[in-house]
Each structure stands twice: as C-alpha cells, then as structure tokens.
Amino acid sequence: MISKEDIRSLLEEALPLVDLDSDFLFSELDSLGVTTILMLLSAHYDITLESEDATPKNLKSLESLAALVEAKLREK
C-alpha cells in the first residue's frame, strides 16, 4: 500500500516551495509542478501517468496522489 508519507518523501526534495500539507494541493501547483509530480511518480513506481491524470481531484492531496498511484499499479 502506498502511503502519503511515501509520496511526501518523493516530492519534498523536488518541490521544496510547495506546501504538501495544503488542504488543496492542486492550488499550490503551477504547470511545472504538475509535470514534476507526474514524472516523479511515473518513474518511481514504474507506472504511466498521462496529462489526463492531472485533475484537481487526483492532485487534491497526498492521499489522493497515493490513491492514483495505487489505481495505476492495479491496472498493470
């Protein structure tokens, strides 16, 4: 099971200015931040994340990112 702490440790170094504990993480991100998250998660978990996955619902919080990764891992 992917935890929000797994996601946090992966993203903290790459996105030091982003408040990963924000109530609505998506509002903290610009296009480069979104792209960075998709690329890091794709590479680390060996999954394919597309631009269609970059929705406010999927990028709402660390928990929603963990759920997205879990769903993609199940699809493999």
mmCIF file of N, CA, C and O in Angstrom:
data_model
loop_
_atom_site.group_PDB
_atom_site.id
_atom_site.type_symbol
_atom_site.label_atom_id
_atom_site.label_comp_id
_atom_site.label_asym_id
_atom_site.label_seq_id
_atom_site.Cartn_x
_atom_site.Cartn_y
_atom_site.Cartn_z
ATOM 1 N N MET A 1 0.841 -1.188 0.000
ATOM 2 C CA MET A 1 0.000 0.000 0.000
ATOM 3 C C MET A 1 0.883 1.246 0.000
ATOM 4 O O MET A 1 1.837 1.350 0.753
ATOM 5 N N ILE A 2 0.544 2.168 -0.855
ATOM 6 C CA ILE A 2 1.275 3.424 -0.964
ATOM 7 C C ILE A 2 0.708 4.381 0.084
ATOM 8 O O ILE A 2 -0.495 4.590 0.145
ATOM 9 N N SER A 3 1.586 4.973 0.883
ATOM 10 C CA SER A 3 1.117 5.917 1.898
ATOM 11 C C SER A 3 1.428 7.348 1.481
ATOM 12 O O SER A 3 2.263 7.586 0.619
ATOM 13 N N LYS A 4 0.748 8.285 2.134
ATOM 14 C CA LYS A 4 1.016 9.685 1.830
ATOM 15 C C LYS A 4 2.437 10.042 2.218
ATOM 16 O O LYS A 4 3.044 10.918 1.605
ATOM 17 N N GLU A 5 3.018 9.353 3.201
ATOM 18 C CA GLU A 5 4.402 9.628 3.594
ATOM 19 C C GLU A 5 5.379 9.172 2.509
ATOM 20 O O GLU A 5 6.414 9.796 2.308
ATOM 21 N N ASP A 6 5.048 8.082 1.810
ATOM 22 C CA ASP A 6 5.870 7.651 0.672
ATOM 23 C C ASP A 6 5.895 8.746 -0.393
ATOM 24 O O ASP A 6 6.952 9.084 -0.926
ATOM 25 N N ILE A 7 4.717 9.279 -0.687
ATOM 26 C CA ILE A 7 4.594 10.331 -1.700
ATOM 27 C C ILE A 7 5.317 11.592 -1.228
ATOM 28 O O ILE A 7 6.041 12.225 -1.990
ATOM 29 N N ARG A 8 5.141 11.955 0.042
ATOM 30 C CA ARG A 8 5.788 13.150 0.588
ATOM 31 C C ARG A 8 7.312 13.065 0.440
ATOM 32 O O ARG A 8 7.948 13.993 -0.027
ATOM 33 N N SER A 9 7.887 11.947 0.832
ATOM 34 C CA SER A 9 9.341 11.823 0.770
ATOM 35 C C SER A 9 9.850 11.919 -0.667
ATOM 36 O O SER A 9 10.932 12.444 -0.914
ATOM 37 N N LEU A 10 9.062 11.459 -1.600
ATOM 38 C CA LEU A 10 9.434 11.527 -3.008
ATOM 39 C C LEU A 10 9.370 12.962 -3.545
ATOM 40 O O LEU A 10 10.218 13.380 -4.329
ATOM 41 N N LEU A 11 8.373 13.723 -3.100
ATOM 42 C CA LEU A 11 8.142 15.052 -3.656
ATOM 43 C C LEU A 11 8.840 16.192 -2.918
ATOM 44 O O LEU A 11 9.078 17.243 -3.513
ATOM 45 N N GLU A 12 9.172 16.009 -1.660
ATOM 46 C CA GLU A 12 9.734 17.104 -0.853
ATOM 47 C C GLU A 12 10.969 17.744 -1.477
ATOM 48 O O GLU A 12 11.089 18.962 -1.521
ATOM 49 N N GLU A 13 11.880 16.927 -1.937
ATOM 50 C CA GLU A 13 13.124 17.464 -2.491
ATOM 51 C C GLU A 13 12.894 18.159 -3.833
ATOM 52 O O GLU A 13 13.478 19.200 -4.104
ATOM 53 N N ALA A 14 12.026 17.605 -4.653
ATOM 54 C CA ALA A 14 11.785 18.156 -5.986
ATOM 55 C C ALA A 14 10.938 19.426 -5.952
ATOM 56 O O ALA A 14 11.053 20.272 -6.831
ATOM 57 N N LEU A 15 10.068 19.544 -4.942
ATOM 58 C CA LEU A 15 9.147 20.680 -4.863
ATOM 59 C C LEU A 15 9.246 21.347 -3.486
ATOM 60 O O LEU A 15 8.275 21.358 -2.721
ATOM 61 N N PRO A 16 10.402 21.933 -3.160
ATOM 62 C CA PRO A 16 10.602 22.462 -1.806
ATOM 63 C C PRO A 16 9.704 23.649 -1.449
ATOM 64 O O PRO A 16 9.470 23.899 -0.266
ATOM 65 N N LEU A 17 9.185 24.360 -2.418
ATOM 66 C CA LEU A 17 8.365 25.534 -2.135
ATOM 67 C C LEU A 17 6.873 25.236 -2.064
ATOM 68 O O LEU A 17 6.070 26.109 -1.750
ATOM 69 N N VAL A 18 6.504 24.000 -2.339
ATOM 70 C CA VAL A 18 5.091 23.612 -2.349
ATOM 71 C C VAL A 18 4.694 23.097 -0.964
ATOM 72 O O VAL A 18 5.385 22.272 -0.376
ATOM 73 N N ASP A 19 3.578 23.600 -0.459
ATOM 74 C CA ASP A 19 3.035 23.127 0.816
ATOM 75 C C ASP A 19 2.307 21.810 0.567
ATOM 76 O O ASP A 19 1.151 21.791 0.143
ATOM 77 N N LEU A 20 3.001 20.713 0.825
ATOM 78 C CA LEU A 20 2.435 19.397 0.553
ATOM 79 C C LEU A 20 1.295 19.034 1.491
ATOM 80 O O LEU A 20 0.571 18.076 1.254
ATOM 81 N N ASP A 21 1.118 19.814 2.562
ATOM 82 C CA ASP A 21 0.031 19.583 3.506
ATOM 83 C C ASP A 21 -1.164 20.492 3.250
ATOM 84 O O ASP A 21 -2.091 20.538 4.056
ATOM 85 N N SER A 22 -1.138 21.199 2.149
ATOM 86 C CA SER A 22 -2.233 22.104 1.811
ATOM 87 C C SER A 22 -3.556 21.351 1.737
ATOM 88 O O SER A 22 -3.611 20.186 1.360
ATOM 89 N N ASP A 23 -4.643 22.049 2.101
ATOM 90 C CA ASP A 23 -5.974 21.453 2.003
ATOM 91 C C ASP A 23 -6.368 21.189 0.553
ATOM 92 O O ASP A 23 -7.244 20.378 0.281
ATOM 93 N N PHE A 24 -5.724 21.901 -0.360
ATOM 94 C CA PHE A 24 -5.988 21.694 -1.777
ATOM 95 C C PHE A 24 -4.674 21.857 -2.531
ATOM 96 O O PHE A 24 -4.340 22.927 -3.033
ATOM 97 N N LEU A 25 -3.910 20.775 -2.560
ATOM 98 C CA LEU A 25 -2.566 20.764 -3.139
ATOM 99 C C LEU A 25 -2.536 21.322 -4.556
ATOM 100 O O LEU A 25 -1.623 22.045 -4.928
ATOM 101 N N PHE A 26 -3.559 21.014 -5.353
ATOM 102 C CA PHE A 26 -3.592 21.454 -6.747
ATOM 103 C C PHE A 26 -3.433 22.971 -6.858
ATOM 104 O O PHE A 26 -2.799 23.465 -7.779
ATOM 105 N N SER A 27 -3.983 23.708 -5.904
ATOM 106 C CA SER A 27 -3.895 25.178 -5.954
ATOM 107 C C SER A 27 -2.481 25.677 -5.697
ATOM 108 O O SER A 27 -2.157 26.817 -6.019
ATOM 109 N N GLU A 28 -1.628 24.846 -5.138
ATOM 110 C CA GLU A 28 -0.238 25.211 -4.855
ATOM 111 C C GLU A 28 0.667 25.006 -6.074
ATOM 112 O O GLU A 28 1.817 25.427 -6.061
ATOM 113 N N LEU A 29 0.156 24.336 -7.105
ATOM 114 C CA LEU A 29 0.997 23.898 -8.214
ATOM 115 C C LEU A 29 0.834 24.751 -9.461
ATOM 116 O O LEU A 29 -0.267 25.167 -9.795
ATOM 117 N N ASP A 30 1.956 24.956 -10.146
ATOM 118 C CA ASP A 30 1.898 25.517 -11.481
ATOM 119 C C ASP A 30 2.086 24.347 -12.453
ATOM 120 O O ASP A 30 2.179 23.190 -12.035
ATOM 121 N N SER A 31 2.138 24.625 -13.732
ATOM 122 C CA SER A 31 2.226 23.534 -14.708
ATOM 123 C C SER A 31 3.508 22.729 -14.543
ATOM 124 O O SER A 31 3.509 21.506 -14.727
ATOM 125 N N LEU A 32 4.600 23.389 -14.167
ATOM 126 C CA LEU A 32 5.852 22.668 -13.960
ATOM 127 C C LEU A 32 5.746 21.741 -12.744
ATOM 128 O O LEU A 32 6.238 20.615 -12.766
ATOM 129 N N GLY A 33 5.067 22.189 -11.693
ATOM 130 C CA GLY A 33 4.864 21.350 -10.519
ATOM 131 C C GLY A 33 4.038 20.119 -10.838
ATOM 132 O O GLY A 33 4.357 19.014 -10.386
ATOM 133 N N VAL A 34 2.992 20.313 -11.609
ATOM 134 C CA VAL A 34 2.145 19.184 -12.013
ATOM 135 C C VAL A 34 2.958 18.188 -12.834
ATOM 136 O O VAL A 34 2.931 16.979 -12.582
ATOM 137 N N THR A 35 3.711 18.704 -13.791
ATOM 138 C CA THR A 35 4.537 17.848 -14.636
ATOM 139 C C THR A 35 5.575 17.106 -13.810
ATOM 140 O O THR A 35 5.805 15.908 -14.011
ATOM 141 N N THR A 36 6.186 17.800 -12.853
ATOM 142 C CA THR A 36 7.181 17.179 -11.981
ATOM 143 C C THR A 36 6.576 16.025 -11.201
ATOM 144 O O THR A 36 7.165 14.941 -11.113
ATOM 145 N N ILE A 37 5.402 16.234 -10.638
ATOM 146 C CA ILE A 37 4.736 15.174 -9.881
ATOM 147 C C ILE A 37 4.452 13.966 -10.777
ATOM 148 O O ILE A 37 4.748 12.830 -10.409
ATOM 149 N N LEU A 38 3.895 14.214 -11.947
ATOM 150 C CA LEU A 38 3.578 13.103 -12.859
ATOM 151 C C LEU A 38 4.835 12.332 -13.247
ATOM 152 O O LEU A 38 4.842 11.093 -13.249
ATOM 153 N N MET A 39 5.907 13.048 -13.541
ATOM 154 C CA MET A 39 7.151 12.397 -13.962
ATOM 155 C C MET A 39 7.778 11.601 -12.811
ATOM 156 O O MET A 39 8.222 10.465 -13.003
ATOM 157 N N LEU A 40 7.834 12.196 -11.619
ATOM 158 C CA LEU A 40 8.439 11.509 -10.471
ATOM 159 C C LEU A 40 7.665 10.245 -10.096
ATOM 160 O O LEU A 40 8.267 9.189 -9.864
ATOM 161 N N LEU A 41 6.356 10.361 -10.020
ATOM 162 C CA LEU A 41 5.550 9.200 -9.655
ATOM 163 C C LEU A 41 5.632 8.113 -10.722
ATOM 164 O O LEU A 41 5.737 6.935 -10.405
ATOM 165 N N SER A 42 5.612 8.520 -11.989
ATOM 166 C CA SER A 42 5.713 7.557 -13.088
ATOM 167 C C SER A 42 7.027 6.783 -13.013
ATOM 168 O O SER A 42 7.045 5.551 -13.104
ATOM 169 N N ALA A 43 8.118 7.503 -12.834
ATOM 170 C CA ALA A 43 9.438 6.871 -12.801
ATOM 171 C C ALA A 43 9.623 6.009 -11.559
ATOM 172 O O ALA A 43 10.101 4.869 -11.638
ATOM 173 N N HIS A 44 9.232 6.531 -10.405
ATOM 174 C CA HIS A 44 9.467 5.818 -9.146
ATOM 175 C C HIS A 44 8.646 4.536 -9.037
ATOM 176 O O HIS A 44 9.145 3.518 -8.557
ATOM 177 N N TYR A 45 7.396 4.592 -9.465
ATOM 178 C CA TYR A 45 6.516 3.434 -9.325
ATOM 179 C C TYR A 45 6.368 2.634 -10.617
ATOM 180 O O TYR A 45 5.606 1.669 -10.661
ATOM 181 N N ASP A 46 7.088 3.028 -11.668
ATOM 182 C CA ASP A 46 7.036 2.343 -12.957
ATOM 183 C C ASP A 46 5.598 2.212 -13.451
ATOM 184 O O ASP A 46 5.114 1.119 -13.773
ATOM 185 N N ILE A 47 4.910 3.355 -13.469
ATOM 186 C CA ILE A 47 3.540 3.428 -13.969
ATOM 187 C C ILE A 47 3.487 4.493 -15.053
ATOM 188 O O ILE A 47 4.409 5.293 -15.195
ATOM 189 N N THR A 48 2.418 4.516 -15.789
ATOM 190 C CA THR A 48 2.232 5.533 -16.813
ATOM 191 C C THR A 48 1.169 6.512 -16.344
ATOM 192 O O THR A 48 0.010 6.131 -16.125
ATOM 193 N N LEU A 49 1.583 7.751 -16.156
ATOM 194 C CA LEU A 49 0.650 8.818 -15.823
ATOM 195 C C LEU A 49 0.600 9.772 -17.000
ATOM 196 O O LEU A 49 1.631 10.212 -17.499
ATOM 197 N N GLU A 50 -0.593 10.055 -17.459
ATOM 198 C CA GLU A 50 -0.806 10.926 -18.613
ATOM 199 C C GLU A 50 -1.318 12.284 -18.150
ATOM 200 O O GLU A 50 -1.712 12.446 -16.993
ATOM 201 N N SER A 51 -1.376 13.229 -19.061
ATOM 202 C CA SER A 51 -1.897 14.553 -18.722
ATOM 203 C C SER A 51 -3.341 14.470 -18.238
ATOM 204 O O SER A 51 -3.770 15.272 -17.416
ATOM 205 N N GLU A 52 -4.096 13.460 -18.718
ATOM 206 C CA GLU A 52 -5.480 13.293 -18.273
ATOM 207 C C GLU A 52 -5.573 12.948 -16.784
ATOM 208 O O GLU A 52 -6.620 13.106 -16.167
ATOM 209 N N ASP A 53 -4.479 12.444 -16.222
ATOM 210 C CA ASP A 53 -4.464 12.089 -14.798
ATOM 211 C C ASP A 53 -4.246 13.315 -13.910
ATOM 212 O O ASP A 53 -4.424 13.237 -12.694
ATOM 213 N N ALA A 54 -3.873 14.432 -14.502
ATOM 214 C CA ALA A 54 -3.567 15.650 -13.743
ATOM 215 C C ALA A 54 -4.831 16.459 -13.484
ATOM 216 O O ALA A 54 -4.961 17.610 -13.885
ATOM 217 N N THR A 55 -5.769 15.850 -12.788
ATOM 218 C CA THR A 55 -7.023 16.524 -12.470
ATOM 219 C C THR A 55 -6.965 17.102 -11.062
ATOM 220 O O THR A 55 -6.199 16.609 -10.216
ATOM 221 N N PRO A 56 -7.760 18.117 -10.784
ATOM 222 C CA PRO A 56 -7.802 18.638 -9.408
ATOM 223 C C PRO A 56 -8.151 17.552 -8.386
ATOM 224 O O PRO A 56 -7.623 17.556 -7.281
ATOM 225 N N LYS A 57 -9.007 16.601 -8.764
ATOM 226 C CA LYS A 57 -9.370 15.518 -7.849
ATOM 227 C C LYS A 57 -8.157 14.648 -7.525
ATOM 228 O O LYS A 57 -7.931 14.291 -6.369
ATOM 229 N N ASN A 58 -7.376 14.283 -8.539
ATOM 230 C CA ASN A 58 -6.201 13.430 -8.323
ATOM 231 C C ASN A 58 -5.075 14.157 -7.608
ATOM 232 O O ASN A 58 -4.264 13.535 -6.933
ATOM 233 N N LEU A 59 -5.000 15.467 -7.798
ATOM 234 C CA LEU A 59 -3.913 16.257 -7.212
ATOM 235 C C LEU A 59 -4.374 17.074 -6.010
ATOM 236 O O LEU A 59 -3.747 18.055 -5.642
ATOM 237 N N LYS A 60 -5.455 16.657 -5.392
ATOM 238 C CA LYS A 60 -6.011 17.407 -4.264
ATOM 239 C C LYS A 60 -5.130 17.324 -3.022
ATOM 240 O O LYS A 60 -4.983 18.286 -2.281
ATOM 241 N N SER A 61 -4.552 16.148 -2.775
ATOM 242 C CA SER A 61 -3.785 15.936 -1.551
ATOM 243 C C SER A 61 -2.804 14.781 -1.753
ATOM 244 O O SER A 61 -2.835 14.086 -2.765
ATOM 245 N N LEU A 62 -1.959 14.591 -0.755
ATOM 246 C CA LEU A 62 -1.047 13.455 -0.814
ATOM 247 C C LEU A 62 -1.827 12.141 -0.815
ATOM 248 O O LEU A 62 -1.439 11.184 -1.479
ATOM 249 N N GLU A 63 -2.950 12.117 -0.099
ATOM 250 C CA GLU A 63 -3.783 10.916 -0.069
ATOM 251 C C GLU A 63 -4.360 10.600 -1.449
ATOM 252 O O GLU A 63 -4.395 9.445 -1.867
ATOM 253 N N SER A 64 -4.803 11.637 -2.157
ATOM 254 C CA SER A 64 -5.378 11.389 -3.489
ATOM 255 C C SER A 64 -4.288 10.973 -4.479
ATOM 256 O O SER A 64 -4.536 10.165 -5.372
ATOM 257 N N LEU A 65 -3.068 11.492 -4.304
ATOM 258 C CA LEU A 65 -1.956 11.048 -5.147
ATOM 259 C C LEU A 65 -1.629 9.584 -4.867
ATOM 260 O O LEU A 65 -1.379 8.809 -5.798
ATOM 261 N N ALA A 66 -1.643 9.195 -3.598
ATOM 262 C CA ALA A 66 -1.389 7.798 -3.242
ATOM 263 C C ALA A 66 -2.465 6.894 -3.851
ATOM 264 O O ALA A 66 -2.161 5.821 -4.366
ATOM 265 N N ALA A 67 -3.715 7.335 -3.812
ATOM 266 C CA ALA A 67 -4.808 6.556 -4.403
ATOM 267 C C ALA A 67 -4.643 6.427 -5.911
ATOM 268 O O ALA A 67 -4.894 5.360 -6.481
ATOM 269 N N LEU A 68 -4.193 7.492 -6.554
ATOM 270 C CA LEU A 68 -3.948 7.458 -8.002
ATOM 271 C C LEU A 68 -2.865 6.435 -8.325
ATOM 272 O O LEU A 68 -3.016 5.621 -9.245
ATOM 273 N N VAL A 69 -1.776 6.457 -7.583
ATOM 274 C CA VAL A 69 -0.683 5.504 -7.813
ATOM 275 C C VAL A 69 -1.182 4.082 -7.589
ATOM 276 O O VAL A 69 -0.895 3.192 -8.400
ATOM 277 N N GLU A 70 -1.932 3.863 -6.527
ATOM 278 C CA GLU A 70 -2.484 2.519 -6.252
ATOM 279 C C GLU A 70 -3.350 2.032 -7.412
ATOM 280 O O GLU A 70 -3.256 0.889 -7.840
ATOM 281 N N ALA A 71 -4.190 2.913 -7.926
ATOM 282 C CA ALA A 71 -5.066 2.549 -9.038
ATOM 283 C C ALA A 71 -4.257 2.192 -10.275
ATOM 284 O O ALA A 71 -4.561 1.204 -10.964
ATOM 285 N N LYS A 72 -3.234 2.965 -10.559
ATOM 286 C CA LYS A 72 -2.387 2.681 -11.744
ATOM 287 C C LYS A 72 -1.615 1.384 -11.565
ATOM 288 O O LYS A 72 -1.414 0.648 -12.537
ATOM 289 N N LEU A 73 -1.181 1.107 -10.346
ATOM 290 C CA LEU A 73 -0.461 -0.155 -10.095
ATOM 291 C C LEU A 73 -1.391 -1.348 -10.291
ATOM 292 O O LEU A 73 -0.968 -2.383 -10.796
ATOM 293 N N ARG A 74 -2.646 -1.211 -9.914
ATOM 294 C CA ARG A 74 -3.613 -2.297 -10.103
ATOM 295 C C ARG A 74 -3.888 -2.538 -11.582
ATOM 296 O O ARG A 74 -4.209 -3.664 -11.980
ATOM 297 N N GLU A 75 -3.789 -1.487 -12.407
ATOM 298 C CA GLU A 75 -4.049 -1.611 -13.845
ATOM 299 C C GLU A 75 -2.934 -2.367 -14.575
ATOM 300 O O GLU A 75 -3.151 -2.844 -15.674
ATOM 301 N N LYS A 76 -1.764 -2.414 -13.965
ATOM 302 C CA LYS A 76 -0.618 -3.050 -14.635
ATOM 303 C C LYS A 76 -0.810 -4.542 -14.798
ATOM 304 O O LYS A 76 -1.401 -5.220 -14.059
#
